PDB file of C-alpha atoms in Angstrom:
ATOM      1  CA  MET P  18      -0.185  -0.016   0.125  1.00 92.00           C
ATOM      2  CA  LEU P  19       1.535   3.666  -0.713  1.00 92.00           C
ATOM      3  CA  LYS P  20       0.448   6.705   0.963  1.00 94.00           C
ATOM      4  CA  ASP P  21       0.640  10.336   1.027  1.00 92.00           C
ATOM      5  CA  ARG P  22       2.032  12.177   3.884  1.00 93.00           C
ATOM      6  CA  GLU P  23      -1.784  12.468   5.272  1.00 95.00           C
ATOM      7  CA  GLY P  24      -2.181   8.777   5.936  1.00 94.00           C
ATOM      8  CA  ASN P  25      -4.563   9.080   2.294  1.00 93.00           C
ATOM      9  CA  VAL P  26      -4.061   5.485   0.077  1.00 93.00           C
ATOM     10  CA  ILE P  27      -2.424   6.197  -3.617  1.00 90.00           C
ATOM     11  CA  ASP P  28      -2.434   2.237  -4.231  1.00 90.00           C
ATOM     12  CA  ARG P  29      -3.086  -0.802  -3.418  1.00 91.00           C
ATOM     13  CA  LYS P  30      -2.653  -3.803  -5.105  1.00 90.00           C
ATOM     14  CA  THR P  31      -2.257  -7.652  -3.642  1.00 90.00           C
ATOM     15  CA  ALA P  32       0.713  -9.863  -4.626  1.00 86.00           C
ATOM     16  CA  PRO P  33       0.493 -13.382  -5.916  1.00 86.00           C
ATOM     17  CA  LEU P  34       1.939 -15.632  -3.536  1.00 84.00           C
ATOM     18  CA  GLY P  35       5.849 -15.306  -4.176  1.00 78.00           C
ATOM     19  CA  GLY P  36       5.218 -12.655  -6.026  1.00 80.00           C
ATOM     20  CA  SER P  37       5.626  -8.854  -6.512  1.00 82.00           C
ATOM     21  CA  VAL P  38       3.354  -5.821  -7.380  1.00 84.00           C
ATOM     22  CA  GLU P  39       3.386  -2.618  -9.137  1.00 84.00           C
ATOM     23  CA  LEU P  40       1.768   0.423  -6.851  1.00 84.00           C
ATOM     24  CA  SER P  41       1.653   4.139  -9.152  1.00 82.00           C
ATOM     25  CA  VAL P  42       1.940   6.841  -8.194  1.00 80.00           C
ATOM     26  CA  TRP P  43      -1.257   8.237 -10.446  1.00 72.00           C
ATOM     27  CA  GLY P  44      -1.246  11.791 -10.085  1.00 71.00           C
ATOM     28  CA  TYR P  45       1.392  12.782  -8.447  1.00 67.00           C
ATOM     29  CA  TRP P  46       4.948  12.706  -9.805  1.00 79.00           C
ATOM     30  CA  ILE P  47       6.678  12.968  -6.417  1.00 87.00           C
ATOM     31  CA  VAL P  48       5.292  11.787  -3.212  1.00 89.00           C
ATOM     32  CA  VAL P  49       6.663  14.032  -0.154  1.00 91.00           C
ATOM     33  CA  ASN P  50       6.742  11.953   2.768  1.00 93.00           C
ATOM     34  CA  GLY P  51       4.807   8.535   1.690  1.00 91.00           C
ATOM     35  CA  ARG P  52       5.163   5.589   3.376  1.00 93.00           C
ATOM     36  CA  ILE P  53       4.894   2.309   2.149  1.00 91.00           C
ATOM     37  CA  GLU P  54       3.087  -0.615   3.821  1.00 92.00           C
ATOM     38  CA  VAL P  55       3.366  -4.451   3.413  1.00 91.00           C
ATOM     39  CA  TYR P  56       0.205  -6.928   4.971  1.00 90.00           C
ATOM     40  CA  SER P  57      -0.437 -10.408   5.241  1.00 87.00           C
ATOM     41  CA  GLY P  58      -4.160  -9.880   5.344  1.00 88.00           C
ATOM     42  CA  SER P  59      -4.800  -7.655   7.610  1.00 92.00           C
ATOM     43  CA  THR P  60      -1.043  -7.487   9.733  1.00 94.00           C
ATOM     44  CA  LEU P  61       0.843  -5.223   9.035  1.00 93.00           C
ATOM     45  CA  LEU P  62       4.505  -6.238   8.672  1.00 89.00           C
ATOM     46  CA  VAL P  63       6.797  -3.722   7.560  1.00 89.00           C
ATOM     47  CA  SER P  64       6.682   0.202   7.084  1.00 90.00           C
ATOM     48  CA  ARG P  65       9.061   2.309   5.770  1.00 90.00           C
ATOM     49  CA  THR P  66       8.795   6.719   5.222  1.00 91.00           C
ATOM     50  CA  PHE P  67      10.542   7.886   2.547  1.00 91.00           C
ATOM     51  CA  ASP P  68      11.453  11.539   2.105  1.00 93.00           C
ATOM     52  CA  VAL P  69      10.144  11.575  -1.133  1.00 91.00           C
ATOM     53  CA  ILE P  70       8.836   9.282  -3.741  1.00 89.00           C
ATOM     54  CA  LEU P  71       9.469   9.627  -7.037  1.00 85.00           C
ATOM     55  CA  GLY P  72       7.470   8.360  -9.290  1.00 81.00           C
ATOM     56  CA  GLY P  73       8.862   5.584 -12.142  1.00 77.00           C
ATOM     57  CA  ASP P  74      11.213   4.653  -9.047  1.00 79.00           C
ATOM     58  CA  VAL P  75      12.011   0.861  -7.798  1.00 79.00           C
ATOM     59  CA  TYR P  76      11.454   0.337  -4.214  1.00 79.00           C
ATOM     60  CA  ARG P  77      12.210  -3.386  -2.904  1.00 75.00           C
ATOM     61  CA  VAL P  78      10.586  -5.190  -0.082  1.00 72.00           C
ATOM     62  CA  ILE P  79      11.960  -8.851   0.316  1.00 67.00           C
ATOM     63  CA  GLY P  80      10.844 -11.096   2.803  1.00 60.00           C
ATOM     64  CA  SER P  81      11.024 -14.802   4.251  1.00 53.00           C
TER      65      SER P  81
END
C-alpha cells in the first residue's frame, strides 16, 4: 500500500504468493513523506516512510 503524508491511500495492490506488485503514483510525480506498507492479510509486516517517493522508481521489500 502506498500512502501520502496525510495517510490517504494513493494505491494498493495484492501480490500473488511469492510474487511482486507495482504501485502507481498516479496524479503525482513526487510523493513527499510517503509511506509504503506491506501487509499479510490485515497484519502490518513492514512500514517505511520515505522523504520522497518518485514515480518511476522501484522500491523492493524482500522477506522470507
